[in-house]
Amino acid sequence: MSLSIVLAGGGCRTAWGVGVLEELRGELPAPREWAGVSAGACMAVALAARATEPMMARFLALAAANRRNVYPERIGRGGVFPHEPIYRATVACGLDDAGMTRLRAAGPVRILLAATVPGARLVPSFLGALRDYRSRTRAGSPHRPDQCPPGFSLEVVTAQELGSREAIVDAVLASSATPLVTGLPRSGGRTYVDGGFIENVPVRALSEEARLGRVLVLLTRPVRPDTLPSSPDRLYLAPETDVPVAKWDYTSPDRIASTFATGRSFGRRVRERVLRWADGAD
């Protein structure tokens, strides 16, 4: 039976899911497909390219050198938020020639993007989507209904089909674009924002065939089990408590490393259960 892997968004918190998968993936079948949104898209690319080690090292080094998450003295001169250049350098680091070769040989990496529809006003559309996201988060639901919030639509791009390292990096940044913190890419009258605000658990980004197989979903926040869809072919893994690092904290390499280590520890504890499920034994 085929296995696909989905990584939720969550900024630095996604290091938890990477830790889980690094502990498990040597015994799991090669994923048929990957899907990710926001920082989950970054991690999906890293895992598919087998580049998590250099990307994590680069990110930790850049975070160690970054003193603050906000530089108000730079207002009017640019660079108030340091996140985008750090993020961009981290993604590019894993996509050297060897990383691109491994990525091309991996299962398709599907990146979920969210953009305003042409003619929609960005601010009211975004605020409406943010209210909807917060409401679903408070209710504990990991998925949104099929309809997008007014003014938005979703699209999926496949990293391997984008071709170049630069295009893949741009797609990951577009999937993660957060007003004020990063730039908001624009194309064809549409403005891209963080896809996680619309659908933070992008199972829908998988192909229909992949969704019919086994799907392992890595979340980034604790959830109540009764809020998760029930299916023998879909397994959700979530942190048991809040992870050590905050979503946009680019100043705390120790907390990021601790989040990764927490994921590895969790992966060791659930290893047998996950492998039985992947084999169809559960």
mmCIF file of C-alpha atoms in Angstrom:
data_model
loop_
_atom_site.group_PDB
_atom_site.id
_atom_site.type_symbol
_atom_site.label_atom_id
_atom_site.label_comp_id
_atom_site.label_asym_id
_atom_site.label_seq_id
_atom_site.Cartn_x
_atom_site.Cartn_y
_atom_site.Cartn_z
ATOM 1 C CA MET A 1 0.000 0.000 0.000
ATOM 2 C CA SER A 2 1.325 3.457 -0.905
ATOM 3 C CA LEU A 3 2.211 6.021 1.752
ATOM 4 C CA SER A 4 2.109 9.804 1.413
ATOM 5 C CA ILE A 5 3.178 12.362 4.008
ATOM 6 C CA VAL A 6 1.563 15.713 4.809
ATOM 7 C CA LEU A 7 3.222 18.435 6.888
ATOM 8 C CA ALA A 8 1.128 21.168 8.483
ATOM 9 C CA GLY A 9 2.323 24.752 8.664
ATOM 10 C CA GLY A 10 3.547 26.302 11.880
ATOM 11 C CA GLY A 11 6.814 28.152 11.327
ATOM 12 C CA CYS A 12 9.591 26.977 13.630
ATOM 13 C CA ARG A 13 7.186 24.498 15.229
ATOM 14 C CA THR A 14 7.472 22.316 12.117
ATOM 15 C CA ALA A 15 10.887 21.200 13.396
ATOM 16 C CA TRP A 16 8.902 18.828 15.627
ATOM 17 C CA GLY A 17 7.483 16.915 12.662
ATOM 18 C CA VAL A 18 10.880 16.745 11.003
ATOM 19 C CA GLY A 19 12.276 15.196 14.167
ATOM 20 C CA VAL A 20 9.500 12.584 14.145
ATOM 21 C CA LEU A 21 10.112 11.688 10.511
ATOM 22 C CA GLU A 22 13.881 11.581 10.839
ATOM 23 C CA GLU A 23 13.364 8.983 13.555
ATOM 24 C CA LEU A 24 10.911 6.912 11.475
ATOM 25 C CA ARG A 25 11.692 7.329 7.814
ATOM 26 C CA GLY A 26 14.479 4.732 7.593
ATOM 27 C CA GLU A 27 11.827 2.042 8.128
ATOM 28 C CA LEU A 28 8.886 3.643 6.345
ATOM 29 C CA PRO A 29 8.297 3.049 2.624
ATOM 30 C CA ALA A 30 9.443 5.845 0.322
ATOM 31 C CA PRO A 31 6.565 8.341 0.174
ATOM 32 C CA ARG A 32 4.481 8.282 -2.966
ATOM 33 C CA GLU A 33 3.844 12.008 -2.501
ATOM 34 C CA TRP A 34 4.587 14.799 -0.068
ATOM 35 C CA ALA A 35 2.371 17.792 0.690
ATOM 36 C CA GLY A 36 3.084 20.889 2.742
ATOM 37 C CA VAL A 37 1.972 24.425 3.350
ATOM 38 C CA SER A 38 3.878 27.394 4.748
ATOM 39 C CA ALA A 39 6.886 26.129 6.744
ATOM 40 C CA GLY A 40 5.503 22.621 6.237
ATOM 41 C CA ALA A 41 6.252 23.105 2.534
ATOM 42 C CA CYS A 42 9.834 24.020 3.429
ATOM 43 C CA MET A 43 10.142 20.866 5.520
ATOM 44 C CA ALA A 44 8.581 18.686 2.826
ATOM 45 C CA VAL A 45 11.155 19.953 0.327
ATOM 46 C CA ALA A 46 13.961 19.401 2.846
ATOM 47 C CA LEU A 47 12.858 15.862 3.647
ATOM 48 C CA ALA A 48 12.298 14.880 0.022
ATOM 49 C CA ALA A 49 15.716 16.285 -0.919
ATOM 50 C CA ARG A 50 17.255 14.566 2.129
ATOM 51 C CA ALA A 51 18.690 17.930 3.096
ATOM 52 C CA THR A 52 17.333 18.438 6.595
ATOM 53 C CA GLU A 53 20.778 18.316 8.208
ATOM 54 C CA PRO A 54 22.409 21.144 6.208
ATOM 55 C CA MET A 55 19.215 23.208 6.236
ATOM 56 C CA MET A 56 18.818 22.856 9.986
ATOM 57 C CA ALA A 57 22.484 23.734 10.541
ATOM 58 C CA ARG A 58 22.159 26.821 8.334
ATOM 59 C CA PHE A 59 18.998 27.962 10.061
ATOM 60 C CA LEU A 60 20.436 27.484 13.544
ATOM 61 C CA ALA A 61 23.560 29.436 12.606
ATOM 62 C CA LEU A 62 21.513 32.312 11.178
ATOM 63 C CA ALA A 63 19.185 32.318 14.189
ATOM 64 C CA ALA A 64 22.180 32.410 16.546
ATOM 65 C CA ALA A 65 23.469 35.506 14.760
ATOM 66 C CA ASN A 66 20.077 37.233 14.793
ATOM 67 C CA ARG A 67 19.607 39.361 17.915
ATOM 68 C CA ARG A 68 15.901 40.206 17.660
ATOM 69 C CA ASN A 69 12.745 39.296 15.777
ATOM 70 C CA VAL A 70 11.863 42.956 15.214
ATOM 71 C CA TYR A 71 14.168 45.929 14.501
ATOM 72 C CA PRO A 72 11.959 49.026 14.897
ATOM 73 C CA GLU A 73 14.900 51.352 14.320
ATOM 74 C CA ARG A 74 14.851 50.213 10.687
ATOM 75 C CA ILE A 75 11.363 51.563 9.987
ATOM 76 C CA GLY A 76 11.482 53.436 6.701
ATOM 77 C CA ARG A 77 14.757 51.775 5.708
ATOM 78 C CA GLY A 78 13.533 48.198 5.253
ATOM 79 C CA GLY A 79 14.488 45.067 7.134
ATOM 80 C CA VAL A 80 12.317 45.641 10.211
ATOM 81 C CA PHE A 81 11.672 41.899 10.273
ATOM 82 C CA PRO A 82 14.703 39.653 9.606
ATOM 83 C CA HIS A 83 12.709 36.533 8.772
ATOM 84 C CA GLU A 84 12.501 36.514 4.991
ATOM 85 C CA PRO A 85 16.248 36.589 4.168
ATOM 86 C CA ILE A 86 16.926 33.952 6.847
ATOM 87 C CA TYR A 87 14.101 31.772 5.555
ATOM 88 C CA ARG A 88 15.140 32.165 1.919
ATOM 89 C CA ALA A 89 18.782 31.322 2.669
ATOM 90 C CA THR A 90 17.711 28.242 4.635
ATOM 91 C CA VAL A 91 15.569 26.790 1.851
ATOM 92 C CA ALA A 92 18.192 27.505 -0.816
ATOM 93 C CA CYS A 93 20.886 25.848 1.304
ATOM 94 C CA GLY A 94 19.315 22.412 0.870
ATOM 95 C CA LEU A 95 18.839 22.761 -2.861
ATOM 96 C CA ASP A 96 22.405 22.617 -4.101
ATOM 97 C CA ASP A 97 23.094 20.353 -7.087
ATOM 98 C CA ALA A 98 23.046 17.197 -4.947
ATOM 99 C CA GLY A 99 19.871 18.253 -3.173
ATOM 100 C CA MET A 100 18.123 19.032 -6.454
ATOM 101 C CA THR A 101 19.123 15.623 -7.816
ATOM 102 C CA ARG A 102 17.663 13.868 -4.766
ATOM 103 C CA LEU A 103 14.528 15.997 -4.947
ATOM 104 C CA ARG A 104 13.924 15.071 -8.589
ATOM 105 C CA ALA A 105 14.205 11.380 -7.669
ATOM 106 C CA ALA A 106 11.706 11.683 -4.793
ATOM 107 C CA GLY A 107 7.941 11.484 -4.881
ATOM 108 C CA PRO A 108 6.194 14.708 -5.961
ATOM 109 C CA VAL A 109 6.293 17.498 -3.373
ATOM 110 C CA ARG A 110 3.005 19.380 -3.576
ATOM 111 C CA ILE A 111 3.007 22.917 -2.170
ATOM 112 C CA LEU A 112 -0.295 24.552 -1.240
ATOM 113 C CA LEU A 113 -0.610 28.243 -2.128
ATOM 114 C CA ALA A 114 -3.313 30.734 -1.212
ATOM 115 C CA ALA A 115 -3.950 33.941 -3.142
ATOM 116 C CA THR A 116 -6.575 36.626 -3.418
ATOM 117 C CA VAL A 117 -8.839 36.327 -6.432
ATOM 118 C CA PRO A 118 -8.396 39.158 -8.971
ATOM 119 C CA GLY A 119 -10.248 42.254 -7.821
ATOM 120 C CA ALA A 120 -10.495 41.219 -4.166
ATOM 121 C CA ARG A 121 -9.217 43.701 -1.598
ATOM 122 C CA LEU A 122 -6.308 42.210 0.317
ATOM 123 C CA VAL A 123 -6.819 43.651 3.810
ATOM 124 C CA PRO A 124 -10.509 42.813 4.356
ATOM 125 C CA SER A 125 -10.072 39.421 2.657
ATOM 126 C CA PHE A 126 -7.074 38.587 4.808
ATOM 127 C CA LEU A 127 -8.738 39.731 8.038
ATOM 128 C CA GLY A 128 -11.778 37.585 7.221
ATOM 129 C CA ALA A 129 -9.560 34.561 6.561
ATOM 130 C CA LEU A 130 -7.673 35.221 9.808
ATOM 131 C CA ARG A 131 -10.905 35.336 11.826
ATOM 132 C CA ASP A 132 -11.998 32.076 10.234
ATOM 133 C CA TYR A 133 -8.601 30.481 10.996
ATOM 134 C CA ARG A 134 -8.717 31.537 14.649
ATOM 135 C CA SER A 135 -12.253 30.263 15.017
ATOM 136 C CA ARG A 136 -11.300 26.849 13.645
ATOM 137 C CA THR A 137 -8.179 26.753 15.806
ATOM 138 C CA ARG A 138 -10.208 27.449 18.955
ATOM 139 C CA ALA A 139 -12.641 24.699 17.957
ATOM 140 C CA GLY A 140 -9.729 22.296 17.526
ATOM 141 C CA SER A 141 -10.541 21.443 13.914
ATOM 142 C CA PRO A 142 -7.419 20.710 11.799
ATOM 143 C CA HIS A 143 -9.211 21.117 8.450
ATOM 144 C CA ARG A 144 -11.335 23.831 6.939
ATOM 145 C CA PRO A 145 -14.545 23.279 4.920
ATOM 146 C CA ASP A 146 -14.245 22.889 1.172
ATOM 147 C CA GLN A 147 -15.058 26.533 0.444
ATOM 148 C CA CYS A 148 -12.325 29.134 0.735
ATOM 149 C CA PRO A 149 -12.991 32.335 2.676
ATOM 150 C CA PRO A 150 -14.370 35.117 0.461
ATOM 151 C CA GLY A 151 -11.721 36.690 -1.745
ATOM 152 C CA PHE A 152 -9.334 33.712 -1.756
ATOM 153 C CA SER A 153 -8.583 30.650 -3.810
ATOM 154 C CA LEU A 154 -6.129 27.783 -3.381
ATOM 155 C CA GLU A 155 -3.717 26.285 -5.861
ATOM 156 C CA VAL A 156 -1.128 23.527 -5.763
ATOM 157 C CA VAL A 157 2.286 23.526 -7.428
ATOM 158 C CA THR A 158 4.678 20.592 -7.563
ATOM 159 C CA ALA A 159 8.264 21.412 -6.611
ATOM 160 C CA GLN A 160 9.802 19.101 -9.194
ATOM 161 C CA GLU A 161 7.742 20.670 -11.989
ATOM 162 C CA LEU A 162 8.952 24.151 -11.050
ATOM 163 C CA GLY A 163 12.389 23.081 -12.257
ATOM 164 C CA SER A 164 14.843 25.538 -10.784
ATOM 165 C CA ARG A 165 16.057 26.061 -7.233
ATOM 166 C CA GLU A 166 14.996 29.703 -7.377
ATOM 167 C CA ALA A 167 11.427 28.821 -8.426
ATOM 168 C CA ILE A 168 11.092 26.271 -5.613
ATOM 169 C CA VAL A 169 12.376 28.766 -3.042
ATOM 170 C CA ASP A 170 9.936 31.379 -4.357
ATOM 171 C CA ALA A 171 7.038 28.908 -4.090
ATOM 172 C CA VAL A 172 7.903 28.026 -0.482
ATOM 173 C CA LEU A 173 8.127 31.726 0.403
ATOM 174 C CA ALA A 174 4.811 32.411 -1.349
ATOM 175 C CA SER A 175 3.175 29.589 0.625
ATOM 176 C CA SER A 176 4.541 31.193 3.824
ATOM 177 C CA ALA A 177 3.954 34.880 3.017
ATOM 178 C CA THR A 178 2.788 36.695 6.150
ATOM 179 C CA PRO A 179 1.833 40.377 6.092
ATOM 180 C CA LEU A 180 4.477 42.624 7.700
ATOM 181 C CA VAL A 181 6.815 39.727 8.516
ATOM 182 C CA THR A 182 7.601 38.850 4.881
ATOM 183 C CA GLY A 183 6.858 40.277 1.472
ATOM 184 C CA LEU A 184 3.605 39.348 -0.274
ATOM 185 C CA PRO A 185 4.311 38.057 -3.796
ATOM 186 C CA ARG A 186 1.993 39.286 -6.540
ATOM 187 C CA SER A 187 1.221 37.759 -9.915
ATOM 188 C CA GLY A 188 -1.615 38.213 -12.413
ATOM 189 C CA GLY A 189 -3.597 40.529 -10.177
ATOM 190 C CA ARG A 190 -3.374 38.100 -7.258
ATOM 191 C CA THR A 191 -1.562 38.504 -3.935
ATOM 192 C CA TYR A 192 -0.186 35.426 -2.192
ATOM 193 C CA VAL A 193 -0.449 35.009 1.565
ATOM 194 C CA ASP A 194 0.398 32.210 3.982
ATOM 195 C CA GLY A 195 -1.600 29.202 2.811
ATOM 196 C CA GLY A 196 -1.775 27.981 6.386
ATOM 197 C CA PHE A 197 -4.345 30.682 7.159
ATOM 198 C CA ILE A 198 -6.679 29.028 4.650
ATOM 199 C CA GLU A 199 -5.792 25.346 5.100
ATOM 200 C CA ASN A 200 -3.017 24.529 7.548
ATOM 201 C CA VAL A 201 -3.234 20.736 7.138
ATOM 202 C CA PRO A 202 -3.015 20.358 3.349
ATOM 203 C CA VAL A 203 -4.179 16.790 2.754
ATOM 204 C CA ARG A 204 -6.192 18.246 -0.123
ATOM 205 C CA ALA A 205 -2.929 19.137 -1.894
ATOM 206 C CA LEU A 206 -2.239 15.437 -2.527
ATOM 207 C CA SER A 207 -3.444 13.862 -5.742
ATOM 208 C CA GLU A 208 -6.688 11.900 -5.578
ATOM 209 C CA GLU A 209 -4.756 8.661 -5.992
ATOM 210 C CA ALA A 210 -2.446 9.508 -3.078
ATOM 211 C CA ARG A 211 -5.404 10.401 -0.848
ATOM 212 C CA LEU A 212 -6.818 6.905 -1.458
ATOM 213 C CA GLY A 213 -3.659 5.339 -0.016
ATOM 214 C CA ARG A 214 -2.216 5.656 3.457
ATOM 215 C CA VAL A 215 -1.576 9.260 4.539
ATOM 216 C CA LEU A 216 0.617 10.190 7.505
ATOM 217 C CA VAL A 217 -0.139 13.722 8.742
ATOM 218 C CA LEU A 218 2.287 15.672 10.968
ATOM 219 C CA LEU A 219 0.664 18.491 12.955
ATOM 220 C CA THR A 220 2.444 21.220 14.903
ATOM 221 C CA ARG A 221 0.087 21.823 17.831
ATOM 222 C CA PRO A 222 -1.576 19.521 20.358
ATOM 223 C CA VAL A 223 -5.102 18.496 19.320
ATOM 224 C CA ARG A 224 -7.987 16.618 20.886
ATOM 225 C CA PRO A 225 -8.247 13.190 19.235
ATOM 226 C CA ASP A 226 -12.024 13.576 18.867
ATOM 227 C CA THR A 227 -11.518 16.541 16.492
ATOM 228 C CA LEU A 228 -9.568 14.447 13.969
ATOM 229 C CA PRO A 229 -11.147 12.657 11.018
ATOM 230 C CA SER A 230 -11.459 8.942 11.652
ATOM 231 C CA SER A 231 -10.023 6.700 8.941
ATOM 232 C CA PRO A 232 -7.870 3.564 9.069
ATOM 233 C CA ASP A 233 -5.859 4.901 6.138
ATOM 234 C CA ARG A 234 -5.000 8.270 7.708
ATOM 235 C CA LEU A 235 -2.813 8.689 10.784
ATOM 236 C CA TYR A 236 -2.391 12.056 12.510
ATOM 237 C CA LEU A 237 0.587 12.669 14.791
ATOM 238 C CA ALA A 238 0.660 15.774 16.975
ATOM 239 C CA PRO A 239 2.782 17.083 19.845
ATOM 240 C CA GLU A 240 1.455 16.072 23.241
ATOM 241 C CA THR A 241 2.146 19.553 24.628
ATOM 242 C CA ASP A 242 3.127 22.891 23.098
ATOM 243 C CA VAL A 243 6.592 22.644 21.565
ATOM 244 C CA PRO A 244 9.420 24.807 22.989
ATOM 245 C CA VAL A 245 9.676 27.345 20.156
ATOM 246 C CA ALA A 246 7.210 29.930 18.836
ATOM 247 C CA LYS A 247 6.213 30.106 15.181
ATOM 248 C CA TRP A 248 8.237 33.166 14.158
ATOM 249 C CA ASP A 249 11.013 33.060 16.774
ATOM 250 C CA TYR A 250 14.193 33.368 14.719
ATOM 251 C CA THR A 251 16.381 34.182 17.726
ATOM 252 C CA SER A 252 16.338 30.900 19.667
ATOM 253 C CA PRO A 253 18.460 28.148 18.117
ATOM 254 C CA ASP A 254 18.383 26.211 21.395
ATOM 255 C CA ARG A 255 14.575 26.132 21.399
ATOM 256 C CA ILE A 256 14.476 25.106 17.747
ATOM 257 C CA ALA A 257 16.946 22.293 18.411
ATOM 258 C CA SER A 258 14.907 21.257 21.456
ATOM 259 C CA THR A 259 11.740 21.160 19.343
ATOM 260 C CA PHE A 260 13.480 18.879 16.841
ATOM 261 C CA ALA A 261 14.763 16.657 19.671
ATOM 262 C CA THR A 262 11.264 16.477 21.180
ATOM 263 C CA GLY A 263 9.979 15.244 17.820
ATOM 264 C CA ARG A 264 12.662 12.569 17.647
ATOM 265 C CA SER A 265 11.802 11.395 21.153
ATOM 266 C CA PHE A 266 8.124 11.184 20.242
ATOM 267 C CA GLY A 267 9.018 9.296 17.045
ATOM 268 C CA ARG A 268 10.890 6.691 19.043
ATOM 269 C CA ARG A 269 7.922 6.184 21.355
ATOM 270 C CA VAL A 270 5.338 5.754 18.570
ATOM 271 C CA ARG A 271 7.645 3.901 16.177
ATOM 272 C CA GLU A 272 6.075 0.454 16.484
ATOM 273 C CA ARG A 273 2.522 1.799 16.200
ATOM 274 C CA VAL A 274 3.336 3.836 13.114
ATOM 275 C CA LEU A 275 5.160 0.970 11.403
ATOM 276 C CA ARG A 276 2.237 -1.413 12.075
ATOM 277 C CA TRP A 277 -0.156 1.143 10.621
ATOM 278 C CA ALA A 278 2.043 1.726 7.561
ATOM 279 C CA ASP A 279 2.145 -2.039 6.957
ATOM 280 C CA GLY A 280 -1.647 -2.238 7.178
ATOM 281 C CA ALA A 281 -1.574 -4.193 10.435
ATOM 282 C CA ASP A 282 -3.707 -1.672 12.376
#
